Amino acid sequence: MKRSIMICLVFFSLTAFLSCDLDETQTVTTFNNLVAEDNFDVDGAPDPNIWSFEIGDGTAQGIPGWGNNELQFYTDRTENVKVENGFLLITAKQELFNGAGYTSARLITKGKLETQYGRVEARMRLPFGQGMWPAFWMLGDDNNGTEIWPNIGEIDIMENRGQEPTKIIGSVHGPGYSGGNAVSKEYNLENDRFDTNFHVFGIEWGPNYINYYVDDVLYNQITPKDVPGEWVFDRPFYIIINLAVGGSFVGSPNNQTVFPQTMLVDYVRIYN
Amino acid sequence: MKNTKTNKLNIALWLSLVLVLNLGCERELSDDATVATFAQTGEIFTDNFVAMGSNFYFPFADSKLDAFSVDTREGFESNASYRVDVPNDTDPTGNYAGAILRVDGAGRDLSGFNVLTFYAKASRGVSVDAIGFGQDFFENKHQVTANNVSVGTNWQKYYIPIPDPSLLVNERGVFWYAAGTQATGGSGYVLWFDEIKFEKLGTIGQPRPGIANGDDITIDSFIGVTAAVTGLIHTVSLPTGIDGTVAPAISYFQFSSSNPSVATVDNTGIISVLAAGTAKITATLGGVQANGSVTINSLGDFVLAPTPSRDPSNVISIFSDHYNNRPVDFFNGFWQPFQTTESADFVVNGDNILNYTNFNFVGNRFGNPPVNATNFSNLHLNMYIPGQVPANLDFLISIVNFGPDGVEGGGDDTRQQVFFNASDFVANTWATLEIPITLPQRSNIGLIIYENVNASTLRNFYLDNIYFYIE
């Protein structure tokens, strides 16, 4: 008798658990109309109709170290950036180049592929090791240089510290909440790593909200009431993909850091 | 619950064996037959031993045998743990703690796991000499060791990666450790382990096996030389993002030679040089290319040093294949921190050669007991400088007599210094160095020191037939 009660209890708790689980199934994405994509299917340089390069160490842009004391010199050389076998490869190398100790690449879609609102996602495998700083992010259009950061807004869909292989960070920067005061949330993978398998990093962005997801997990929503300043995300934004080395966010590489390190991007897609 | 499961598996195993035997009498195995597998239990000690059987604790014979106990007060989020009381170095019953845990009975199939994990803490911060698995006191075929594991005073999780899990289908040596007091000035301490188990973790990544410690090294060598691949390492990125490196057994590696007509390498990592030329020895581990390589630069035939012809009764030999050598403490006692000299000793056609590389100074000590050379007039050495003899060679040999106290140091040591220069050597040829001993006191000679003085470029040389003799 007791045993059957036990079994019933087990049965009921199982049912309760399952139904609870079902209730928590997330609707991660709602924008499903694909409007732009790059699947990196053509070997060679990245598609110039979508991507431009930012070259140098930031000095020419007026922000040496790209504003974060980063250590790399960005180039458009094939050893730093190329499309191969269906992937965009961005490779950070340790080499003396134009006064920097490392080279890498930074691609932007400014003036070529911009979007206001929608779903923006990329499937990527990240590099690893102390000092690696891969990022998939967006900046607001600067109106032909008439507006400046942080007023133009910044949406960081994915940033990672190479020494934290299970963790990424999603953030927004704007006036009054930029740099170290950005509005951020970390996401931790369970029993997996960002440098050993591909993962999808994305946002769904509409008027008054930005939802952050990794794979099939919605892990954050940022709305105007979450930011201690003006909401500046109602304008066109362009995409940036880069692999920085060192800098204040991540710290310098150490003697355990393996070079070269390559970040792989399977695709970038925009839906509305 | 888990024990029950294991018992069932064992029964299934026996049944399958019986079945196989019965089938064997009748006909060939059908394609549907599956290979009998072993228990896939990962847990070793989780507040108590799990499926280890009854006779599983085997301490090292020279360790403190009873250093282990189950602590019933301390534990990681529990009140039970595997406790090791590391003894003081003066403990007459054993001056370190060390043991293997070996499954009593059939082994385990660990191929579904990728890491041994455990929680540990110590009564003081210590560097534990060795922790690992795969040592079974049989072949130790799959031994993996983490050396100098830093253990603090609070519980922390530790990871020892399995270099190639597919090899561990029947493993009995599931845990081992050795802990002494060299790092604590001889003072004993307590180590606690808990939650010792094999796990499959997706958070372990970036496997980087290596040979020659991950370096690309080149060795000048000769026909007939056999040498072992050393410096076996395996590094992974741990869930913390920090690299962890272990020393795997040779069986985890597969070796290959770029030029087997010059040098071959067998599956135990022994390189055999067959002809003049160059061959690069590389390795893989579980399909992953290992970092590092050993390039054999074979110079062809090696001419051995002249065969000694003196009557053995007139000889006290330190190093020779032609005489019975007396006990030697070391041929290269690494004198930290200033010594750079490493050893790459080799065997050519059965003759042992001392090879010093990256040379600045090095010593041969034979002080237990020292040599009484009172009636011996000379020291004999053969020395070979491969490549080029540096023009500014200034090579010092010191013969050290330990004095009346018979031990090194103590203020009563005396030494005889003999210098050699470039005119005493021809490159790639054995030189015979005959040193008349002029030390007035020579009853306790215990050390020969070789030094590169005045910054010559000598880095690499061979020695053979080091012996004292009566003229």
XYZ file of C-alpha atoms in Angstrom:
743
model
C 0.000 0.000 0.000
C 2.679 2.402 1.001
C 4.658 1.538 -2.049
C 1.796 2.289 -4.416
C 1.295 5.625 -2.723
C 4.932 6.314 -3.280
C 4.657 5.417 -6.924
C 1.644 7.689 -7.266
C 3.549 10.493 -5.640
C 6.465 9.943 -7.947
C 4.109 9.877 -10.903
C 2.382 13.074 -9.880
C 5.587 14.934 -9.156
C 6.936 13.817 -12.510
C 3.850 15.097 -14.245
C 4.025 18.343 -12.351
C 7.665 18.710 -13.290
C 6.992 18.038 -16.934
C 4.090 20.412 -17.139
C 6.125 23.026 -15.336
C 8.842 22.494 -17.911
C 6.392 22.856 -20.753
C 5.109 26.100 -19.311
C 8.629 27.469 -19.330
C 9.311 26.670 -22.970
C 10.504 29.958 -24.333
C 9.435 31.743 -27.416
C 12.934 32.864 -28.268
C 12.411 34.463 -31.635
C 9.381 36.041 -33.254
C 10.835 37.784 -36.319
C 11.087 35.081 -38.971
C 11.143 36.991 -42.255
C 14.706 36.730 -43.499
C 15.740 40.020 -45.129
C 19.532 39.746 -45.379
C 22.176 37.114 -44.800
C 25.769 36.228 -45.498
C 26.485 32.506 -45.347
C 30.112 32.989 -46.387
C 29.771 30.543 -49.250
C 32.327 32.106 -51.611
C 35.985 31.560 -50.747
C 38.271 34.584 -50.726
C 37.754 38.046 -49.294
C 34.466 38.795 -47.497
C 31.695 40.093 -49.786
C 32.543 43.799 -50.367
C 28.862 44.551 -50.932
C 28.265 43.791 -47.257
C 31.559 44.246 -45.418
C 34.210 46.928 -45.068
C 37.414 46.708 -43.077
C 38.570 48.971 -40.329
C 42.354 49.071 -40.554
C 44.971 50.015 -37.987
C 45.289 50.453 -34.259
C 42.595 53.098 -33.940
C 44.980 56.055 -34.169
C 43.655 57.073 -37.577
C 40.151 56.977 -36.147
C 41.240 59.182 -33.259
C 40.941 56.390 -30.709
C 44.391 54.704 -30.271
C 43.907 51.180 -28.934
C 40.320 51.544 -30.165
C 39.463 53.311 -26.927
C 40.162 50.216 -24.817
C 43.980 49.917 -24.812
C 43.701 47.022 -27.265
C 46.995 45.618 -28.513
C 46.231 44.550 -32.084
C 46.690 46.179 -35.475
C 43.733 45.382 -37.737
C 44.484 44.461 -41.336
C 42.610 43.174 -44.371
C 45.312 40.575 -45.185
C 44.153 37.030 -45.877
C 46.213 35.782 -42.948
C 43.938 37.834 -40.701
C 40.621 37.556 -42.534
C 39.236 35.315 -45.260
C 36.242 33.244 -46.261
C 36.990 29.547 -46.560
C 34.902 26.377 -46.631
C 31.718 28.223 -45.769
C 33.094 30.171 -42.838
C 34.399 33.656 -42.243
C 37.731 33.230 -40.462
C 39.177 36.053 -38.398
C 42.613 35.155 -37.110
C 44.613 36.901 -34.400
C 48.360 36.476 -34.855
C 51.265 37.314 -32.626
C 53.658 39.310 -34.803
C 55.332 42.684 -34.875
C 53.339 44.788 -37.312
C 53.352 48.591 -37.618
C 54.389 48.945 -33.985
C 51.804 46.510 -32.623
C 52.518 43.068 -31.198
C 49.456 41.399 -32.704
C 47.365 41.533 -35.857
C 43.695 40.706 -36.374
C 40.679 41.985 -38.292
C 37.528 44.030 -37.799
C 34.640 44.003 -40.279
C 31.780 46.481 -40.399
C 28.625 46.793 -42.494
C 28.369 50.583 -42.124
C 26.584 52.159 -45.092
C 26.110 48.726 -46.670
C 23.865 46.686 -44.428
C 22.057 48.516 -41.684
C 18.821 47.796 -39.896
C 16.475 49.470 -37.490
C 14.782 46.832 -35.348
C 14.540 43.160 -36.275
C 16.372 40.050 -35.388
C 20.144 39.996 -35.840
C 22.034 36.777 -35.258
C 25.277 34.994 -36.085
C 26.440 31.432 -35.645
C 30.012 31.454 -34.407
C 32.781 29.462 -32.785
C 34.980 31.623 -30.608
C 38.740 31.589 -30.055
C 40.149 30.793 -26.622
C 42.816 31.905 -24.228
C 43.658 34.781 -21.934
C 43.500 38.099 -23.782
C 41.171 37.078 -26.640
C 38.263 39.475 -27.035
C 35.891 38.418 -29.808
C 32.784 40.512 -30.386
C 29.635 40.572 -32.509
C 28.030 43.958 -31.991
C 26.287 46.965 -33.511
C 26.748 50.710 -33.556
C 24.100 53.321 -34.354
C 24.524 55.279 -37.547
C 26.418 58.513 -36.809
C 24.551 60.640 -39.341
C 27.626 61.269 -41.491
C 29.837 61.888 -38.476
C 27.605 64.516 -36.916
C 26.878 62.400 -33.831
C 29.286 60.604 -31.570
C 29.431 57.596 -29.283
C 27.818 56.908 -26.891
C 24.944 59.080 -28.112
C 24.657 56.944 -31.251
C 24.118 53.832 -29.133
C 25.893 50.498 -29.048
C 24.318 47.036 -28.886
C 26.785 44.285 -27.949
C 25.128 41.056 -29.029
C 28.087 38.977 -27.907
C 31.343 39.768 -26.186
C 33.584 37.132 -24.670
C 36.747 36.995 -22.649
C 38.905 34.192 -24.025
C 39.813 33.108 -20.514
C 36.116 32.501 -19.760
C 35.212 29.830 -22.320
C 31.705 29.210 -20.984
C 30.568 32.833 -20.606
C 29.451 35.638 -22.916
C 28.142 39.118 -22.201
C 25.338 41.050 -23.892
C 25.145 44.821 -23.343
C 23.814 48.162 -24.429
C 25.737 51.426 -24.228
C 24.163 54.870 -24.470
C 24.445 58.346 -22.966
C 24.872 57.912 -19.212
C 25.439 54.168 -19.426
C 28.536 53.572 -21.499
C 31.898 51.875 -21.054
C 32.171 50.376 -17.587
C 28.612 51.536 -16.815
C 26.980 49.728 -19.728
C 23.808 47.762 -19.025
C 24.969 44.157 -19.305
C 24.100 40.591 -18.509
C 26.248 37.505 -18.628
C 25.138 34.155 -19.976
C 26.791 30.930 -18.858
C 26.671 27.762 -20.936
C 25.889 24.544 -19.106
C 28.321 21.713 -19.802
C 29.563 23.218 -23.060
C 32.003 25.864 -24.275
C 31.917 28.661 -26.813
C 35.337 27.746 -28.223
C 34.697 24.066 -28.917
C 31.246 24.191 -30.546
C 29.265 26.622 -32.674
C 26.577 28.688 -30.994
C 24.000 31.198 -32.216
C 24.177 34.680 -30.709
C 21.284 36.986 -31.397
C 19.000 39.830 -30.449
C 15.427 40.633 -31.219
C 15.043 44.350 -31.240
C 11.943 46.446 -31.463
C 10.735 49.820 -30.267
C 11.356 49.861 -26.514
C 13.023 46.463 -26.112
C 16.056 44.398 -26.993
C 15.892 40.668 -26.249
C 19.166 38.704 -26.009
C 19.452 35.014 -26.791
C 22.047 32.284 -27.173
C 20.916 29.222 -29.138
C 17.444 28.425 -27.798
C 17.731 30.385 -24.584
C 16.361 33.887 -24.118
C 18.488 35.237 -21.286
C 17.796 38.944 -21.090
C 15.481 41.759 -22.070
C 16.536 45.390 -21.898
C 13.874 48.114 -22.084
C 13.983 51.883 -21.635
C 13.244 51.490 -17.938
C 16.421 49.385 -17.554
C 18.765 52.108 -18.803
C 19.753 55.128 -16.669
C 19.630 57.554 -19.577
C 18.128 58.247 -22.938
C 16.969 55.254 -25.038
C 18.918 55.725 -28.271
C 17.980 52.569 -30.118
C 15.390 53.897 -32.516
C 17.705 54.475 -35.464
C 19.531 52.315 -38.049
C 22.469 50.319 -36.691
C 25.289 48.541 -38.534
C 27.062 45.303 -37.612
C 30.651 44.874 -36.438
C 32.526 41.580 -36.084
C 36.021 41.731 -34.688
C 38.613 39.839 -32.700
C 40.566 42.119 -30.400
C 43.659 41.130 -28.440
C 44.190 42.488 -24.961
C 42.707 45.709 -23.657
C 41.050 46.861 -20.502
C 38.022 44.575 -20.836
C 39.966 41.333 -21.099
C 43.577 41.861 -19.992
C 46.707 41.007 -21.945
C 47.528 37.575 -23.317
C 49.823 35.523 -21.107
C 52.306 32.731 -21.707
C 49.472 30.187 -21.863
C 47.707 31.979 -24.704
C 48.053 30.011 -27.917
C 48.585 31.924 -31.166
C 47.311 32.086 -33.798
C 43.667 32.045 -32.702
C 40.820 31.895 -35.209
C 37.195 32.889 -34.781
C 34.769 31.188 -37.174
C 31.495 32.713 -38.348
C 29.099 30.361 -40.107
C 26.506 33.009 -40.978
C 25.111 36.411 -40.163
C 21.371 36.895 -40.652
C 18.854 39.690 -40.278
C 15.105 39.059 -39.975
C 12.167 41.342 -39.533
C 21.113 2.177 -5.687
C 24.237 2.476 -7.760
C 25.672 -0.655 -6.196
C 22.577 -2.561 -7.228
C 22.970 -1.342 -10.746
C 26.563 -2.478 -10.842
C 25.681 -5.908 -9.561
C 23.115 -6.259 -12.286
C 25.685 -5.263 -14.845
C 28.060 -7.822 -13.478
C 25.416 -10.508 -13.708
C 24.726 -9.450 -17.275
C 28.406 -9.651 -17.950
C 28.658 -13.178 -16.605
C 25.586 -14.226 -18.505
C 26.998 -12.818 -21.712
C 30.276 -14.634 -21.139
C 28.434 -17.905 -20.531
C 26.410 -17.260 -23.635
C 29.510 -16.585 -25.687
C 31.125 -19.769 -24.401
C 28.062 -21.815 -25.253
C 27.888 -20.283 -28.687
C 31.565 -20.908 -29.161
C 30.966 -24.652 -28.865
C 28.386 -24.564 -31.585
C 29.451 -22.083 -34.247
C 31.036 -18.732 -35.022
C 29.814 -15.611 -33.261
C 26.831 -14.120 -34.977
C 27.089 -10.530 -36.180
C 24.429 -9.673 -33.649
C 26.695 -10.570 -30.719
C 27.999 -7.583 -28.861
C 31.359 -7.443 -27.148
C 31.078 -7.919 -23.400
C 31.598 -4.569 -21.740
C 32.669 -3.584 -18.279
C 30.883 -1.512 -15.684
C 30.587 2.109 -16.720
C 30.579 3.419 -13.175
C 32.335 6.755 -12.818
C 32.181 7.245 -9.052
C 35.155 6.192 -6.929
C 34.627 7.905 -3.587
C 31.515 10.016 -3.039
C 31.313 10.136 0.755
C 32.092 6.437 0.584
C 33.674 4.041 -1.864
C 31.499 3.166 -4.848
C 31.725 -0.289 -6.431
C 35.404 -0.655 -5.612
C 35.042 -4.150 -4.082
C 36.776 -4.946 -0.803
C 40.504 -5.132 -1.580
C 41.270 -1.914 -3.437
C 43.748 0.112 -1.330
C 47.393 -0.489 -2.227
C 49.894 1.899 -0.636
C 53.357 2.274 -2.123
C 55.669 -0.162 -0.367
C 58.010 2.519 1.001
C 55.249 4.958 1.998
C 53.504 5.268 5.344
C 51.114 2.392 4.841
C 48.345 3.536 7.169
C 48.272 7.201 6.095
C 44.749 6.792 4.684
C 41.479 6.788 6.576
C 37.870 7.739 5.936
C 37.212 10.958 7.822
C 33.674 10.926 9.211
C 33.564 14.606 10.176
C 35.066 16.461 7.190
C 33.609 16.267 3.713
C 32.707 18.354 0.688
C 29.120 19.379 1.430
C 28.961 16.224 3.524
C 30.588 14.694 6.557
C 32.742 12.032 4.969
C 35.906 12.237 2.919
C 39.032 10.338 1.911
C 41.650 11.513 4.389
C 45.399 11.253 3.965
C 47.676 12.082 6.900
C 50.968 12.905 5.215
C 53.689 12.043 7.748
C 56.665 14.150 8.825
C 59.808 13.313 6.864
C 61.312 11.834 10.056
C 58.500 9.307 10.507
C 60.225 5.919 10.831
C 57.181 4.129 9.413
C 57.393 5.990 6.097
C 58.174 9.574 5.109
C 55.422 10.117 2.561
C 51.875 9.039 1.798
C 51.022 7.371 -1.476
C 48.661 4.727 -2.749
C 46.720 3.477 -5.693
C 43.035 2.634 -5.651
C 42.467 -0.399 -7.831
C 39.041 -1.831 -8.532
C 38.759 -5.237 -6.884
C 37.603 -7.504 -9.687
C 36.730 -6.663 -13.273
C 37.809 -3.255 -14.530
C 35.619 -0.383 -15.551
C 34.746 0.971 -18.958
C 35.699 4.647 -18.622
C 35.527 5.404 -22.341
C 32.354 7.460 -21.868
C 34.099 9.964 -19.590
C 36.692 12.597 -20.360
C 37.991 13.718 -16.986
C 38.699 12.560 -13.435
C 37.414 15.143 -11.005
C 37.558 15.493 -7.261
C 37.340 18.031 -4.526
C 40.352 18.465 -2.290
C 41.657 20.620 0.517
C 44.605 20.458 2.905
C 45.381 21.509 6.453
C 47.855 23.996 4.945
C 48.549 25.190 1.420
C 50.671 22.511 -0.237
C 51.948 21.375 -3.583
C 50.985 17.707 -3.812
C 53.630 15.759 -5.690
C 51.360 13.625 -7.856
C 47.671 12.843 -8.339
C 46.273 10.764 -11.164
C 44.791 7.516 -12.368
C 45.733 4.509 -14.477
C 48.380 3.165 -12.125
C 47.450 -0.431 -11.311
C 50.792 -1.994 -10.234
C 50.595 -4.184 -13.338
C 51.582 -2.465 -16.573
C 50.480 1.034 -15.529
C 49.661 1.233 -19.183
C 47.241 4.134 -19.046
C 48.801 6.076 -16.217
C 48.096 9.807 -16.152
C 49.699 12.094 -13.596
C 49.156 15.681 -12.570
C 52.371 16.789 -10.901
C 52.776 19.441 -8.214
C 49.067 20.011 -7.709
C 48.511 23.147 -5.647
C 45.952 22.393 -2.923
C 44.642 25.130 -0.641
C 42.871 25.081 2.686
C 39.325 25.233 1.338
C 37.471 22.749 -0.832
C 38.156 23.229 -4.513
C 37.402 21.127 -7.558
C 40.280 19.599 -9.499
C 40.324 18.150 -13.018
C 42.622 15.494 -14.442
C 41.763 15.053 -18.147
C 41.735 11.636 -19.810
C 43.998 12.078 -22.846
C 42.160 9.466 -24.961
C 39.096 7.947 -23.263
C 38.606 5.358 -26.030
C 41.550 3.381 -24.620
C 40.023 2.984 -21.160
C 37.575 0.135 -21.755
C 38.813 -2.098 -18.931
C 40.576 -0.004 -16.342
C 41.250 -0.975 -12.742
C 43.636 1.754 -11.629
C 41.125 4.531 -11.001
C 42.987 6.869 -8.607
C 46.458 7.333 -7.226
C 48.457 9.934 -5.340
C 51.843 10.551 -3.773
C 52.283 13.307 -1.221
C 55.491 14.124 0.608
C 56.895 16.993 2.594
C 59.629 18.366 0.348
C 57.526 21.477 -0.223
C 56.681 21.913 3.460
C 60.138 21.687 4.978
C 59.497 18.170 6.245
C 56.281 18.955 8.141
C 53.330 16.632 7.769
C 49.844 17.783 6.868
C 46.383 16.454 6.123
C 44.877 16.074 2.653
C 41.179 15.478 2.148
C 39.609 14.209 -1.065
C 35.905 13.860 -1.795
C 33.586 13.366 -4.757
C 36.313 11.466 -6.610
C 34.752 10.405 -9.897
C 35.093 10.270 -13.648
C 32.826 12.661 -15.512
C 31.960 13.628 -19.074
C 32.278 17.402 -19.158
C 31.558 19.551 -22.189
C 33.440 22.324 -20.433
C 36.811 20.645 -20.994
C 38.262 21.662 -24.347
C 41.224 22.496 -26.546
C 43.244 19.282 -26.174
C 46.931 19.921 -26.887
C 49.128 16.822 -26.589
C 52.872 17.260 -26.815
C 56.142 15.388 -27.040
C 59.540 16.828 -26.111
C 57.503 19.161 -23.857
C 55.943 20.639 -26.967
C 59.266 21.853 -28.351
C 60.831 21.081 -31.725
C 64.219 19.651 -30.840
C 67.056 18.363 -32.996
C 69.463 15.707 -31.832
C 72.726 14.881 -33.565
C 72.876 11.130 -33.621
C 74.517 8.102 -35.185
C 73.748 4.721 -36.704
C 72.987 2.239 -33.953
C 71.733 4.796 -31.436
C 68.507 4.102 -29.604
C 66.839 6.896 -27.675
C 63.445 7.373 -26.066
C 60.919 10.075 -26.888
C 60.466 12.002 -23.638
C 58.648 15.074 -22.407
C 55.145 13.624 -22.864
C 52.485 16.143 -21.937
C 48.807 16.751 -22.503
C 47.246 20.157 -21.939
C 43.560 21.022 -21.972
C 41.594 24.142 -21.219
C 39.690 23.528 -17.972
C 36.155 24.811 -17.286
C 37.808 27.724 -15.480
C 39.540 28.758 -18.721
C 42.903 27.905 -17.164
C 45.111 25.320 -18.812
C 45.746 22.053 -17.002
C 48.681 19.865 -18.008
C 49.180 16.197 -17.173
C 51.875 13.646 -17.936
C 50.316 10.741 -19.871
C 51.808 7.293 -20.340
C 53.457 6.590 -23.679
C 50.581 4.291 -24.703
C 48.330 7.280 -25.383
C 50.579 8.406 -28.256
C 51.007 7.097 -31.788
C 54.421 7.868 -33.248
C 55.664 8.181 -36.781
C 58.924 8.915 -38.544
C 59.201 11.140 -41.606
C 62.027 8.977 -42.906
C 61.952 5.389 -41.614
C 65.057 4.487 -43.606
C 67.022 6.871 -41.356
C 65.217 6.369 -38.060
C 62.274 4.297 -36.931
C 60.123 4.762 -33.854
C 58.135 1.999 -32.196
C 54.883 2.257 -30.292
C 56.766 2.598 -27.001
C 58.494 5.730 -28.274
C 61.923 4.143 -28.778
C 63.791 5.716 -31.694
C 66.321 3.538 -33.551
C 68.789 5.247 -35.889
C 69.504 3.123 -38.965
C 71.354 5.305 -41.478
C 72.858 8.721 -42.095
C 70.345 11.450 -42.863
C 67.475 13.295 -41.205
C 64.216 11.979 -39.818
C 61.540 13.877 -37.910
C 59.671 11.984 -35.206
C 56.157 13.251 -34.559
C 53.141 11.936 -32.676
C 49.387 12.057 -32.462
C 47.116 11.461 -29.497
C 43.548 10.399 -30.131
C 43.813 11.790 -33.666
C 45.139 15.163 -32.508
C 48.575 16.154 -33.787
C 50.951 16.542 -30.850
C 52.987 19.718 -30.475
C 56.734 19.229 -30.569
C 58.980 16.907 -32.501
C 62.315 15.174 -32.331
C 64.442 15.596 -35.432
C 67.184 13.006 -35.658
C 70.192 14.367 -37.501
C 72.091 11.141 -38.099
C 75.748 11.730 -38.905
C 76.251 8.109 -39.926
C 78.565 5.646 -38.275
C 79.728 6.399 -34.799
C 83.228 5.444 -33.851
C 83.271 4.350 -30.233
C 85.947 5.555 -27.867
C 89.119 3.392 -27.855
C 88.431 0.193 -25.961
C 90.156 0.337 -22.585
C 92.819 -2.321 -22.194
C 93.899 -1.871 -18.607
C 93.616 -4.776 -16.198
C 90.297 -4.407 -14.339
C 92.106 -5.051 -11.053
C 93.974 -1.769 -11.607
C 90.848 0.228 -12.362
C 88.088 1.945 -10.379
C 85.470 2.733 -12.999
C 82.909 5.538 -12.758
C 81.369 5.132 -16.216
C 82.325 2.537 -18.806
C 80.817 -0.468 -20.533
C 84.144 -2.275 -20.270
C 84.513 -2.368 -16.479
C 82.216 -2.933 -13.552
C 81.222 0.547 -12.491
C 81.221 1.535 -8.833
C 78.058 3.108 -7.357
C 77.475 6.654 -8.583
C 75.136 9.181 -6.934
C 74.470 11.028 -10.184
C 75.973 11.914 -13.515
C 74.042 15.160 -13.696
C 72.789 16.392 -10.346
C 71.046 19.523 -11.439
C 72.550 22.291 -9.325
C 69.934 24.974 -9.144
C 69.676 27.739 -9.964
C 72.776 28.340 -12.047
C 73.262 25.055 -13.902
C 71.821 24.900 -17.400
C 73.342 21.584 -18.429
C 70.878 18.923 -19.491
C 71.463 15.290 -20.350
C 70.719 13.483 -23.603
C 72.556 10.264 -22.836
C 72.296 7.616 -25.523
C 73.216 4.049 -26.323
C 75.021 3.230 -29.546
C 75.436 -0.418 -30.495
C 75.095 -1.344 -26.850
C 77.654 1.169 -25.585
C 76.374 3.830 -23.161
C 77.469 7.403 -23.805
C 77.010 10.405 -21.513
C 75.817 13.388 -23.543
C 75.660 16.836 -21.976
C 73.689 19.523 -23.784
C 73.133 23.207 -23.126
C 76.330 22.916 -21.112
C 77.704 25.371 -18.602
C 78.839 23.054 -15.820
C 77.958 19.604 -14.552
C 79.216 17.048 -12.051
C 79.538 13.300 -11.548
C 79.253 12.495 -7.842
C 80.190 9.164 -6.322
C 80.330 9.901 -2.616
C 78.694 6.844 -1.080
C 81.378 5.961 -0.235
C 83.988 8.137 -1.953
C 86.818 6.585 -3.959
C 90.023 5.786 -2.084
C 92.480 6.672 -4.851
C 95.539 6.658 -2.609
C 97.246 4.088 -4.811
C 95.735 5.303 -8.081
C 97.899 7.568 -10.149
C 95.587 8.754 -12.927
C 92.087 9.679 -13.988
C 91.123 8.616 -17.527
C 88.339 10.118 -19.642
C 87.259 9.980 -23.233
C 85.609 13.144 -24.501
C 84.007 13.872 -27.867
C 82.971 17.281 -29.162
C 80.480 16.986 -32.054
C 80.289 19.719 -34.662
C 83.039 22.251 -34.078
C 85.605 22.716 -31.348
C 85.304 26.336 -30.148
C 88.542 28.217 -30.793
C 88.363 29.795 -27.342
C 87.626 26.511 -25.568
C 88.642 26.627 -21.929
C 87.459 23.411 -20.314
C 88.056 22.846 -16.623
C 87.967 19.467 -14.910
C 88.043 19.535 -11.106
C 88.688 16.416 -9.036
C 87.251 16.906 -5.570
C 88.469 15.053 -2.486
C 85.845 15.189 0.294
C 88.511 15.328 3.027
C 88.716 13.474 6.330
C 84.977 13.803 7.027
C 84.258 11.827 3.833
C 81.320 14.016 2.829
C 80.983 16.873 0.375
C 81.507 20.263 2.024
C 82.377 20.642 5.668
C 85.348 22.903 4.986
C 87.878 20.121 4.467
C 87.364 19.452 0.733
C 90.314 19.870 -1.607
C 90.303 19.991 -5.377
C 92.690 19.531 -8.271
C 91.983 21.665 -11.332
C 93.076 20.736 -14.838
C 92.431 22.930 -17.881
C 92.082 21.817 -21.479
C 91.920 23.989 -24.589
C 91.066 23.652 -28.262
C 94.404 22.067 -29.105
C 93.484 19.054 -26.965
C 90.498 18.154 -29.167
C 89.609 17.347 -32.750
C 85.950 17.745 -33.679
C 83.924 14.545 -34.084
C 86.756 12.455 -32.682
C 87.288 10.919 -29.278
C 90.008 12.631 -27.259
C 91.698 10.658 -24.506
C 92.323 12.799 -21.438
C 94.869 11.378 -19.007
C 95.061 13.329 -15.772
C 97.841 12.492 -13.304
C 96.355 12.944 -9.850
C 98.375 15.419 -7.830
C 96.068 15.752 -4.831
C 98.094 15.001 -1.701
C 94.922 13.708 -0.001
C 93.068 11.387 -2.343
C 91.421 8.825 -0.084
C 87.940 10.381 -0.351
C 87.522 11.477 -3.963
C 83.768 11.829 -4.529
C 83.178 14.339 -7.307
C 84.348 15.313 -10.765
C 83.160 18.707 -12.021
C 83.245 19.793 -15.659
C 83.084 23.516 -16.350
C 82.963 25.755 -19.370
C 85.066 28.754 -18.328
C 85.742 32.070 -20.055
C 82.520 31.864 -22.066
C 83.455 29.483 -24.837
C 80.637 28.400 -27.108
C 80.898 24.732 -26.080
C 77.356 23.477 -25.424
C 77.379 19.814 -26.356
C 79.814 16.966 -25.729
C 79.992 13.252 -24.958
C 81.900 11.400 -22.259
C 82.827 7.745 -21.908
C 85.274 5.531 -20.005
C 85.665 7.633 -16.895
C 87.909 5.688 -14.529
C 90.789 5.894 -12.080
C 93.723 3.580 -12.678
C 97.100 2.491 -11.374
C 99.881 3.335 -13.804
